[in-house]
Rosetta silent file (secondary structure, phi, psi, omega in degrees, C-alpha in Angstrom):
SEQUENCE: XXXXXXXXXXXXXXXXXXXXXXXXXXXXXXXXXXXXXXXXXXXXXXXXXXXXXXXXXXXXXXXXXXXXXXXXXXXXXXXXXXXXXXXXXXXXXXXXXXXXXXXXXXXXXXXXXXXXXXXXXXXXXXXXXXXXXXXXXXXXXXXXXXXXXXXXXXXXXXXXXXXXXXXXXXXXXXXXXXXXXXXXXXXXXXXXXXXXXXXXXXXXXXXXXXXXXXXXXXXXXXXXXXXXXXXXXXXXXXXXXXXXXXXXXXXXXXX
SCORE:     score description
SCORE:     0.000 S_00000001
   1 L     0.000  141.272 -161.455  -25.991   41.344   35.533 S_00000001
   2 L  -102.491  141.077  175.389  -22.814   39.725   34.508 S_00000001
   3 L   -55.906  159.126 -177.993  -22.223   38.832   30.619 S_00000001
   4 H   -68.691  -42.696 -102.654  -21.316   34.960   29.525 S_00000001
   5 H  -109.399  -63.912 -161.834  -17.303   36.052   29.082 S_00000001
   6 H   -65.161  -29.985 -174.902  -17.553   36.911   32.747 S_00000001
   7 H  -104.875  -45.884 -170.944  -19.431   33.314   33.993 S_00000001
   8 H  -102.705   15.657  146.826  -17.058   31.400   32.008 S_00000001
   9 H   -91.960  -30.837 -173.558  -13.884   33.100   33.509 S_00000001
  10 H   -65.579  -53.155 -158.943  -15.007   32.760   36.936 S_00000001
  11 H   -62.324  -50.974 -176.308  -16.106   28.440   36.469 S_00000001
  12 H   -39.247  -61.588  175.535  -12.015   28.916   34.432 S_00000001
  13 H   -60.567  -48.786  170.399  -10.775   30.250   37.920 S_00000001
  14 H   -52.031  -19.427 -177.425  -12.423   27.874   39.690 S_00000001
  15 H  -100.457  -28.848  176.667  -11.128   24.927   37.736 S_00000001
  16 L   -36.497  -33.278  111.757   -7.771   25.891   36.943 S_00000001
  17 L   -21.489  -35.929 -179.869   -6.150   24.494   40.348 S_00000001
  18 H   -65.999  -67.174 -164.646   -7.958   21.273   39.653 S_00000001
  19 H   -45.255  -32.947  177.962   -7.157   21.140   36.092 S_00000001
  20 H   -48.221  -84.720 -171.587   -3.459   21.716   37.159 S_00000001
  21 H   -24.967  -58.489  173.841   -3.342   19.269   40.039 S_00000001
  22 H   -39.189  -49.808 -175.256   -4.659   16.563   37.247 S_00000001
  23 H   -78.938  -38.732 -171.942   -2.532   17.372   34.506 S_00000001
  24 H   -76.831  -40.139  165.922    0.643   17.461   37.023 S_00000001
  25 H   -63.200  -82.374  176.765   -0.461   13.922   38.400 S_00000001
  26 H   -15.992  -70.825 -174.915   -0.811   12.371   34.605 S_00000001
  27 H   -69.593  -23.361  169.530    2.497   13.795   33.146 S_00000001
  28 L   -71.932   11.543  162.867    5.004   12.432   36.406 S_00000001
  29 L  -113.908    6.094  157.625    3.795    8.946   35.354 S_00000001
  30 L   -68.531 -167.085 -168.268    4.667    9.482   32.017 S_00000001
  31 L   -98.163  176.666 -157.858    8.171    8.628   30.186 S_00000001
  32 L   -97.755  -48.592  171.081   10.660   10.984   30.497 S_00000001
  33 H   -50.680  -57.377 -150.649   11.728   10.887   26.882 S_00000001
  34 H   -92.656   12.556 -163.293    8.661   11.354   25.214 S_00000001
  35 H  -110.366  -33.678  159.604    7.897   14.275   27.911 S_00000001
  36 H   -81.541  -27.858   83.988   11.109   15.935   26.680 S_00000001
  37 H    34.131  -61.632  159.220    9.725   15.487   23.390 S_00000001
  38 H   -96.999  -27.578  136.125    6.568   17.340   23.454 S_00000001
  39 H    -2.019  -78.337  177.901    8.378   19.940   25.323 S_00000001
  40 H   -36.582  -62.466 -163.184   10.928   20.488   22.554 S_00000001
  41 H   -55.481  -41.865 -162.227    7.659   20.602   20.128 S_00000001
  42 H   -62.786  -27.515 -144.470    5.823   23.238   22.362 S_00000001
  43 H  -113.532  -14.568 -133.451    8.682   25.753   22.407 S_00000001
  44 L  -111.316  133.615 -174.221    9.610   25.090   18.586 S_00000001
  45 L   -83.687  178.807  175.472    7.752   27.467   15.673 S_00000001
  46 H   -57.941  -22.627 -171.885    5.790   25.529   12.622 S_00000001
  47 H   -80.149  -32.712  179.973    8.504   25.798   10.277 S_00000001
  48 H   -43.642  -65.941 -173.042   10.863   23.742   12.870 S_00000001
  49 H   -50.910  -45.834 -164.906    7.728   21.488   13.635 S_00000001
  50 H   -98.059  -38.594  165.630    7.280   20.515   10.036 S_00000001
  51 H   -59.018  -19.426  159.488   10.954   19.880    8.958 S_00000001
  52 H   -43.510  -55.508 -154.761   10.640   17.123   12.194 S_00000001
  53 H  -107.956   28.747  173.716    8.469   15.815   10.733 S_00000001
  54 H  -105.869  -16.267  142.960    9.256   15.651    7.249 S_00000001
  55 H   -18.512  -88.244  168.794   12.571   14.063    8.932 S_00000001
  56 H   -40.463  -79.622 -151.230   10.676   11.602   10.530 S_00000001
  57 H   -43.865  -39.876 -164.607    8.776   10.688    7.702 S_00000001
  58 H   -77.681  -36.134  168.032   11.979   10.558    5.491 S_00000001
  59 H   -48.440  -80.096 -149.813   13.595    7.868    8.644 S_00000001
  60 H   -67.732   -5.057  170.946   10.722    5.974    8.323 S_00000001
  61 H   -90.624  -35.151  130.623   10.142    5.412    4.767 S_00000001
  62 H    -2.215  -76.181  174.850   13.968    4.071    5.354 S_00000001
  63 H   -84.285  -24.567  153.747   13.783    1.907    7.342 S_00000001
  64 H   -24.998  -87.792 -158.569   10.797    0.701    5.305 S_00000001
  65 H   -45.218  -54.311  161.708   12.657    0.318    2.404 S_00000001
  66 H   -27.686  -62.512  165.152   15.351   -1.109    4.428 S_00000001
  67 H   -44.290  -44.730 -133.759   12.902   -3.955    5.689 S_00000001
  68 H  -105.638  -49.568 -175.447   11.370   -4.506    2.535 S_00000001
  69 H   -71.195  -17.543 -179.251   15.237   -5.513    0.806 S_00000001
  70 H   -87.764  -14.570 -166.201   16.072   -7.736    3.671 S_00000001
  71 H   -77.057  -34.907 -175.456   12.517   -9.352    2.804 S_00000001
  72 H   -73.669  -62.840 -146.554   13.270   -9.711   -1.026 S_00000001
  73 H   -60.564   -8.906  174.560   16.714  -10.949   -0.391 S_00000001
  74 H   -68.312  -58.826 -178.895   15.172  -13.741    2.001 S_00000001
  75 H   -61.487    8.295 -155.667   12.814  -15.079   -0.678 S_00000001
  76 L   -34.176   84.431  178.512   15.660  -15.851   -3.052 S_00000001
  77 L   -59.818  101.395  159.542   13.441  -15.804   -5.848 S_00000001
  78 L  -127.508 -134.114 -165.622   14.145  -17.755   -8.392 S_00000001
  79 H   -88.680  -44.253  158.667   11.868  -19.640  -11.441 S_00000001
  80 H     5.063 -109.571 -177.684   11.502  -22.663   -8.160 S_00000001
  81 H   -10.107  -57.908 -178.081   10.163  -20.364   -5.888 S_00000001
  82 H   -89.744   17.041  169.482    7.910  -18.568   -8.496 S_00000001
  83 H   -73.994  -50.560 -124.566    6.753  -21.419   -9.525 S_00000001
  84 H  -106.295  -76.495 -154.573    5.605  -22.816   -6.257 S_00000001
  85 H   -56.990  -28.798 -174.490    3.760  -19.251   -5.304 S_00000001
  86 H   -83.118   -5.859 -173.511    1.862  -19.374   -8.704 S_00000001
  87 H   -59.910  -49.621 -164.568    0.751  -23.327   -8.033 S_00000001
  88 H   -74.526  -64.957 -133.785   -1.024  -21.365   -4.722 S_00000001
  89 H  -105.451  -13.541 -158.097   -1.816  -18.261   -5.788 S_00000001
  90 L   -83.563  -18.240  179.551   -2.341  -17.885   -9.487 S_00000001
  91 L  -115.103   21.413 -135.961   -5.995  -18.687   -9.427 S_00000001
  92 L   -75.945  170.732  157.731   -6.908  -17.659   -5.982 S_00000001
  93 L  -150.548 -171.852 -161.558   -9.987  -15.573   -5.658 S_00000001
  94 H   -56.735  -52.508 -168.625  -11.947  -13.639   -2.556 S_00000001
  95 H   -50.549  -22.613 -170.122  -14.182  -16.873   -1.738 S_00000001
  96 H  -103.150  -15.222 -178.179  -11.072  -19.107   -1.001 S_00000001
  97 H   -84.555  -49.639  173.663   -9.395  -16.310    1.009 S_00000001
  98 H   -60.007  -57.052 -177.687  -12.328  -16.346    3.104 S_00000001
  99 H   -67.526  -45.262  175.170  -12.958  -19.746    3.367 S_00000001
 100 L   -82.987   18.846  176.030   -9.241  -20.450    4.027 S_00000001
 101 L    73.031   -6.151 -179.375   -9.375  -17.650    6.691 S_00000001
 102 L   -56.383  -61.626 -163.376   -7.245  -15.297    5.218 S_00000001
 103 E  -120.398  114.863  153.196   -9.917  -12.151    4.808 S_00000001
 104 L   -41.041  124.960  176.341  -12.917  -11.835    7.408 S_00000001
 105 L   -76.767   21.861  160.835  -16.594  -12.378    5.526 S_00000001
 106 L  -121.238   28.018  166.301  -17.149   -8.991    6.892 S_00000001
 107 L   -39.737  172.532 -170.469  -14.965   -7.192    4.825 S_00000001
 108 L   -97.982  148.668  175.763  -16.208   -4.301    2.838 S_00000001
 109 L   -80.732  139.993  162.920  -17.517   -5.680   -0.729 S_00000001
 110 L   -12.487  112.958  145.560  -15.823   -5.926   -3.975 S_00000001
 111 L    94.130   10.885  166.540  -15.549   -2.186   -5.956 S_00000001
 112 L  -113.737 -106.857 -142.165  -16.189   -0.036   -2.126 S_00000001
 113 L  -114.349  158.689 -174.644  -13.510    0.949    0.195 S_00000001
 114 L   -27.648  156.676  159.499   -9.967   -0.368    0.924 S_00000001
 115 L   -95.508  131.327  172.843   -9.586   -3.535    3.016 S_00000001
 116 L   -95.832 -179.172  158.556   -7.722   -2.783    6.528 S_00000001
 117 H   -16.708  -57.197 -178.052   -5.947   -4.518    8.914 S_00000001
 118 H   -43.806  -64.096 -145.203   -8.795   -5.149   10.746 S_00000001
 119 H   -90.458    1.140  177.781  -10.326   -7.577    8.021 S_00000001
 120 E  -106.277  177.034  161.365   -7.621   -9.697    7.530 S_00000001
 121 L   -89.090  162.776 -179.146   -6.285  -12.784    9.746 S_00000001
 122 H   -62.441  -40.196  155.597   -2.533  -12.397   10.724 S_00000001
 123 H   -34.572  -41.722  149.308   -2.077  -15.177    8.275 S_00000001
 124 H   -30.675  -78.647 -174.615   -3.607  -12.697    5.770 S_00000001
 125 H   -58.937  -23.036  149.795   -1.484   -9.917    6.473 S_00000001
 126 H   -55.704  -59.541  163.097    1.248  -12.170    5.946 S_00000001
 127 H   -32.303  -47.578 -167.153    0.318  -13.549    2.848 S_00000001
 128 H   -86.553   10.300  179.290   -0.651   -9.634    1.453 S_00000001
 129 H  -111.753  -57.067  165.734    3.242   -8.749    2.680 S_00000001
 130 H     1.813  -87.184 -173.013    4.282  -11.935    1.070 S_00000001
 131 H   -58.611  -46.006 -175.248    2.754  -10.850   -2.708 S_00000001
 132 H   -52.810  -32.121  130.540    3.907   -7.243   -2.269 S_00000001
 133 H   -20.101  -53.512 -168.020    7.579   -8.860   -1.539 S_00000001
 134 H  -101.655   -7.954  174.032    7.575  -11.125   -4.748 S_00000001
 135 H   -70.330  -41.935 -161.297    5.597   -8.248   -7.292 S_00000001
 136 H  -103.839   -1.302  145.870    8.529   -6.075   -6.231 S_00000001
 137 H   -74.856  -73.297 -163.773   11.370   -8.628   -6.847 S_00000001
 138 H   -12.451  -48.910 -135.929    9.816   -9.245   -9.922 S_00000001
 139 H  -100.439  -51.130 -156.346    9.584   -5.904  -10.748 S_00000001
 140 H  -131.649   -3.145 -143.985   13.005   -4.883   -9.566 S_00000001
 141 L  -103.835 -170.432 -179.307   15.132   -7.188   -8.138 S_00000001
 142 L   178.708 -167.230 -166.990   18.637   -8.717   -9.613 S_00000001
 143 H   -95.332   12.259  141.570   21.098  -10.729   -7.783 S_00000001
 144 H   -37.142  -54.183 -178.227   21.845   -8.126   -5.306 S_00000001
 145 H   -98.168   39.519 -150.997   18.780   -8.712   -3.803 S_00000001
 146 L     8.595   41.378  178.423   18.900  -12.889   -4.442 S_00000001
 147 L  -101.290  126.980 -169.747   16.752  -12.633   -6.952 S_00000001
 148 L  -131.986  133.712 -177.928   18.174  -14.712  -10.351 S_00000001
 149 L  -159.399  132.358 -172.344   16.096  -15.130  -13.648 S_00000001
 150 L   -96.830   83.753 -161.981   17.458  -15.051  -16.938 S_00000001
 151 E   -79.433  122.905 -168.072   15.560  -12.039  -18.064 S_00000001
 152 E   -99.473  -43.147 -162.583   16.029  -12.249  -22.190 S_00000001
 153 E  -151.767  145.782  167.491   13.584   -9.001  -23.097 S_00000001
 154 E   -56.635  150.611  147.643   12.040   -5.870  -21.866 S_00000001
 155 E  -127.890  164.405  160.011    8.436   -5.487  -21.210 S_00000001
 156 E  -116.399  132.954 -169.086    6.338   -2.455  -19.879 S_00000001
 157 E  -105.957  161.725 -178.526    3.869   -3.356  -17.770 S_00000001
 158 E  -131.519  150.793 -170.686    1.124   -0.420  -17.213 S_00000001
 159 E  -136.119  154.431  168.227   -1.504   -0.645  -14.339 S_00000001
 160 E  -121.287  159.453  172.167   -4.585    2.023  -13.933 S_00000001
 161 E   179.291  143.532 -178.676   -6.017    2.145  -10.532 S_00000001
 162 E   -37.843  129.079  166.273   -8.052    4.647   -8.246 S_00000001
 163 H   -39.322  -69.208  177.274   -5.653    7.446   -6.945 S_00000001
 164 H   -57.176   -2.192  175.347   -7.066    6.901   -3.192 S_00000001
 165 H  -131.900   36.694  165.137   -6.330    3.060   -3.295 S_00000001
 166 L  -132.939   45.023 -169.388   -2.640    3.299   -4.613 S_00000001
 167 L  -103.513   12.698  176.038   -0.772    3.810   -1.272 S_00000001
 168 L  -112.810  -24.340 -170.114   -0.518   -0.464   -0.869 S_00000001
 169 L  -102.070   32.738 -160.434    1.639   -0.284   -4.529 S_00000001
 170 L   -92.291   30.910  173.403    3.495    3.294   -3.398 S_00000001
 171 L  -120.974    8.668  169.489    7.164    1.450   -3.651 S_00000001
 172 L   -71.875  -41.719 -157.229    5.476    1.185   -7.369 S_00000001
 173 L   -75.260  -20.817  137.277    5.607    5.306   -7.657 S_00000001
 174 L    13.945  -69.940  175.390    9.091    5.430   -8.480 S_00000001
 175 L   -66.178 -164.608 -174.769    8.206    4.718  -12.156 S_00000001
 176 E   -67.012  123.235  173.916    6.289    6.876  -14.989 S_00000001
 177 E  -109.521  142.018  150.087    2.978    8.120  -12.653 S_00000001
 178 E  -120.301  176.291  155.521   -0.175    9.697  -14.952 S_00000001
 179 E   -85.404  140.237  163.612   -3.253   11.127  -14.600 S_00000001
 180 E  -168.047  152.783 -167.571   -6.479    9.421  -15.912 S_00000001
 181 E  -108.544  153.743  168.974  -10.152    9.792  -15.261 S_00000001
 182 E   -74.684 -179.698 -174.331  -12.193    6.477  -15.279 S_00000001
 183 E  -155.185    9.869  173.560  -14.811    5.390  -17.652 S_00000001
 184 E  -108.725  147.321 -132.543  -15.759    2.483  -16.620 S_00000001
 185 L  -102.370  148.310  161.321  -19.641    1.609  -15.691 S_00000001
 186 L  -114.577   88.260  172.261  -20.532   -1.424  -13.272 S_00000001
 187 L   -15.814  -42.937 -166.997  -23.915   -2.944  -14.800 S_00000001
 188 L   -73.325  -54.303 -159.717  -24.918   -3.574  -11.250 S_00000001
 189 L    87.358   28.698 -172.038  -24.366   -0.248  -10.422 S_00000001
 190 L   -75.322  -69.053 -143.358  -22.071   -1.101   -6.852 S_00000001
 191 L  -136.632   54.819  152.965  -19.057    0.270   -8.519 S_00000001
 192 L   -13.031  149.897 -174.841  -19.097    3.036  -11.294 S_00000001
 193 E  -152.417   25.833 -142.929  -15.350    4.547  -11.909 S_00000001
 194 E  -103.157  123.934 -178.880  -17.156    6.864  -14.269 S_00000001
 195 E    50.953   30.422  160.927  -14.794   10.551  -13.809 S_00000001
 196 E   -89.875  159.208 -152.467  -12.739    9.149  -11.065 S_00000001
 197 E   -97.542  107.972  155.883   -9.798   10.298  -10.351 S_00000001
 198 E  -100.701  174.188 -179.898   -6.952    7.754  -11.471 S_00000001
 199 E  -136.007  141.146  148.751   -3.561    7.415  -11.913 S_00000001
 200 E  -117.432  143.582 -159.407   -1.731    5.201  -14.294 S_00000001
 201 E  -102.445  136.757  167.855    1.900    3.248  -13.197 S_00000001
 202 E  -135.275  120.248 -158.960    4.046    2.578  -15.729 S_00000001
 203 L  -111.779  164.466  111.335    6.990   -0.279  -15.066 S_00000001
 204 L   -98.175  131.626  -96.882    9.370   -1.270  -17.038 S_00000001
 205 E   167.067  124.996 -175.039   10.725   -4.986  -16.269 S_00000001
 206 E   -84.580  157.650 -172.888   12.886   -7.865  -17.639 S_00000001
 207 E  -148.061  137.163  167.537   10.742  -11.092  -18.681 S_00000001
 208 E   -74.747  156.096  152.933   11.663  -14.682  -19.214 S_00000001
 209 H   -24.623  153.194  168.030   10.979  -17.102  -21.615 S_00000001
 210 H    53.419   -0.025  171.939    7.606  -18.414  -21.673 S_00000001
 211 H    77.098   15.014  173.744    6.429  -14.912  -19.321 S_00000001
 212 L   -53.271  -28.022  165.368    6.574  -16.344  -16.407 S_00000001
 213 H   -73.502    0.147  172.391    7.343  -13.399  -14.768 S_00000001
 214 H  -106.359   23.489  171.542    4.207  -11.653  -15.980 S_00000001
 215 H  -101.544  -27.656 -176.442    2.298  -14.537  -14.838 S_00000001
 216 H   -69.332  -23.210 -174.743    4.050  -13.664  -11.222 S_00000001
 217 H   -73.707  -77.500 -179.404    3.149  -10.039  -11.740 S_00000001
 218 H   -60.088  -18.617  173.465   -0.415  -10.395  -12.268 S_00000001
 219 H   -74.887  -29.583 -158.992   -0.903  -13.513   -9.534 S_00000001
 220 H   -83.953  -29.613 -154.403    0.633  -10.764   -6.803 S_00000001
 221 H   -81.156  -29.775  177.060   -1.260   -7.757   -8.014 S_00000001
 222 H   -59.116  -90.501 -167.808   -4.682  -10.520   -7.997 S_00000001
 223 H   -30.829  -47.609 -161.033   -3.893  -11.463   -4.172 S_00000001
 224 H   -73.676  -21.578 -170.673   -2.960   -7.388   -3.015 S_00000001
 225 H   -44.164  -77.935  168.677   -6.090   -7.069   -4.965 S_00000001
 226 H   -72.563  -11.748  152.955   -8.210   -9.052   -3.252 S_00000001
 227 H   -91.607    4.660 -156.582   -6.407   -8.521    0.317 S_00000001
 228 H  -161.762  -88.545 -171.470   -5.880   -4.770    0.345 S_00000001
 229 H   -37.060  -59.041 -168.173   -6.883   -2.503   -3.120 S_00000001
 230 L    72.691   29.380 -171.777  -10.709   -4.201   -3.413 S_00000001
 231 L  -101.609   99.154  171.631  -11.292   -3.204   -6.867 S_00000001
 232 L     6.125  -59.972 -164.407  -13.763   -4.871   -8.962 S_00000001
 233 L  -150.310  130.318  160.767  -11.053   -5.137  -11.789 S_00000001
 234 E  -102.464  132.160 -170.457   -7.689   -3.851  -11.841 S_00000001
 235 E  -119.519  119.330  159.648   -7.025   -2.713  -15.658 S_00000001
 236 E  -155.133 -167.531  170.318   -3.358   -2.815  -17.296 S_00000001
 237 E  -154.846  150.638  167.430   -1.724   -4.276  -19.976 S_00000001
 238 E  -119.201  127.254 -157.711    1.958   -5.517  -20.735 S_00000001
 239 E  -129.394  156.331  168.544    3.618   -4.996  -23.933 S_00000001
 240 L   -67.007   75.339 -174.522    7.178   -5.748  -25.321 S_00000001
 241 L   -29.696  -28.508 -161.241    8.947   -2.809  -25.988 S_00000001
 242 L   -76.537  -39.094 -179.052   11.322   -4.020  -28.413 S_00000001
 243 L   -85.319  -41.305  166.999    7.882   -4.593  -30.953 S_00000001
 244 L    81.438    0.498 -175.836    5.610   -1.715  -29.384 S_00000001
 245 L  -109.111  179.290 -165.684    2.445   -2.992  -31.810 S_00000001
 246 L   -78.911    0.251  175.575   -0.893   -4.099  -30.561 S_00000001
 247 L   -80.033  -30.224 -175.977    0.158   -8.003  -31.464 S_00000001
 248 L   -68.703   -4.224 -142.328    2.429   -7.236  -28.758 S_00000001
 249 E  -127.259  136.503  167.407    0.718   -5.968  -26.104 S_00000001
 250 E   -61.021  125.049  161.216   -1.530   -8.075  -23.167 S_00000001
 251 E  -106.945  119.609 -151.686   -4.213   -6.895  -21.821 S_00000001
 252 E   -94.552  148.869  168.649   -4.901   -7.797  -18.132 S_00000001
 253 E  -118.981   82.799 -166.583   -8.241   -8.115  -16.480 S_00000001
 254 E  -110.209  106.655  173.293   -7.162   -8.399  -12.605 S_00000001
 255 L   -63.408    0.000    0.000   -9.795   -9.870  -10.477 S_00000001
């Protein structure tokens, strides 16, 4: 009586002409490129295979970056500009993004899991490239990038935020990264942070007179907030450097 090993090589011989024919039809309507391409990969060992694609990876975070400075130097940010984005933006919260179409009402709720793609309108996803654009002139820019502000004094600004939701700020990581576990409780009990694993971002940043740019900081990080992160509360504070005491220092509550 023949063994299973033996019944599944025979149904193998039997399909194996099919399975060819099939596979041979499929790939001559494919492209030619990307056919040479998997090819390459097939004949290539793992170590080969993973310097590709730590290649790739290194193009494309490039051409990111690339994008993202032609983006800044477009907004040619000045106090105008940030003026005008904080008229819109500085008080916005999830209910007006919905109601103004921005974010889908089926979005995942406040303090659970990231907001995607999916959940926004394209108008959205504009908007959420938009604040990530003017937090990172803010943050970084000079008149290289047409950004002009007559930055008088350092501040540091510090942000805590879930490890697994800080891939929308990762042109952030640059700076001072730390480890920190949360401690904070949600009364409700949706969204507990209680031993999670955070990280805290640490910027340092030129500031104007009267802070406007740390009113622009905290209006961008409320919108990615509320379009992207999804965090009950984002917790940071900004302090002066030059005084370093607790008269100095902000403490943000980002909604």
């Amino acid at each position: 009586m023949p063994n299973i090993e033996s019944i599944v090589r025979n149904i193998n011989r039997d399909l194996v002409p099919q399975f060819e024919e099939k596979l041979r039809a499929y790939l001559a309507t494919q492209d030619k490129d990307w056919l040479i391409e998997q090819i390459v990969r097939l004949t290539l060992d793992v170590h080969s295979l993973e310097e590709m694609d730590r290649q790739h990876f290194r193009e494309e975070e490039t051409r990111k970056r690339e994008q993202r400075m032609q983006r800044v130097k477009n907004l040619n940010l000045n106090m105008d500009v940030l003026n005008d984005f904080l008229a819109k933006y500085k008080k916005i919260k999830r209910e007006e993004l919905i109601a103004q179409g921005l974010l889908k009402t089926e979005a995942p709720p406040k303090g659970t899991d990231m907001i995607v793609e999916q959940f926004r309108s394209v108008e959205g996803n504009e908007l959420l490239q938009h604040a990530k654009d003017i937090l990172f002139a803010l943050l970084f820019g000079d008149k290289s990038l047409n950004v002009v502000f007559n930055r008088t004094q350092r501040e540091l600004l510090t942000l805590t935020m879930p490890r697994l939701k800080s891939e929308p700020l990762n042109f952030m990581k640059a700076t001072t990264e730390l480890n920190a576990r949360g401690t904070w409780q949600d009364p409700n009990g949706a969204a507990n942070d209680m031993r999670a694993d955070n990280i805290i971002m640490e910027i340092e940043y030129g500031e104007v007179e009267g802070e406007h740019i740390g009113d622009g900081i905290v209006t961008a990080l409320r919108v990615i907030n509320n379009l992207e992160i999804n965090e009950e509360i984002l917790y940071g504070r900004m302090t002066d450097i030059e005084q370093s005491t607790l008269i100095s220092q902000k403490i943000m509550k980002i909604q």
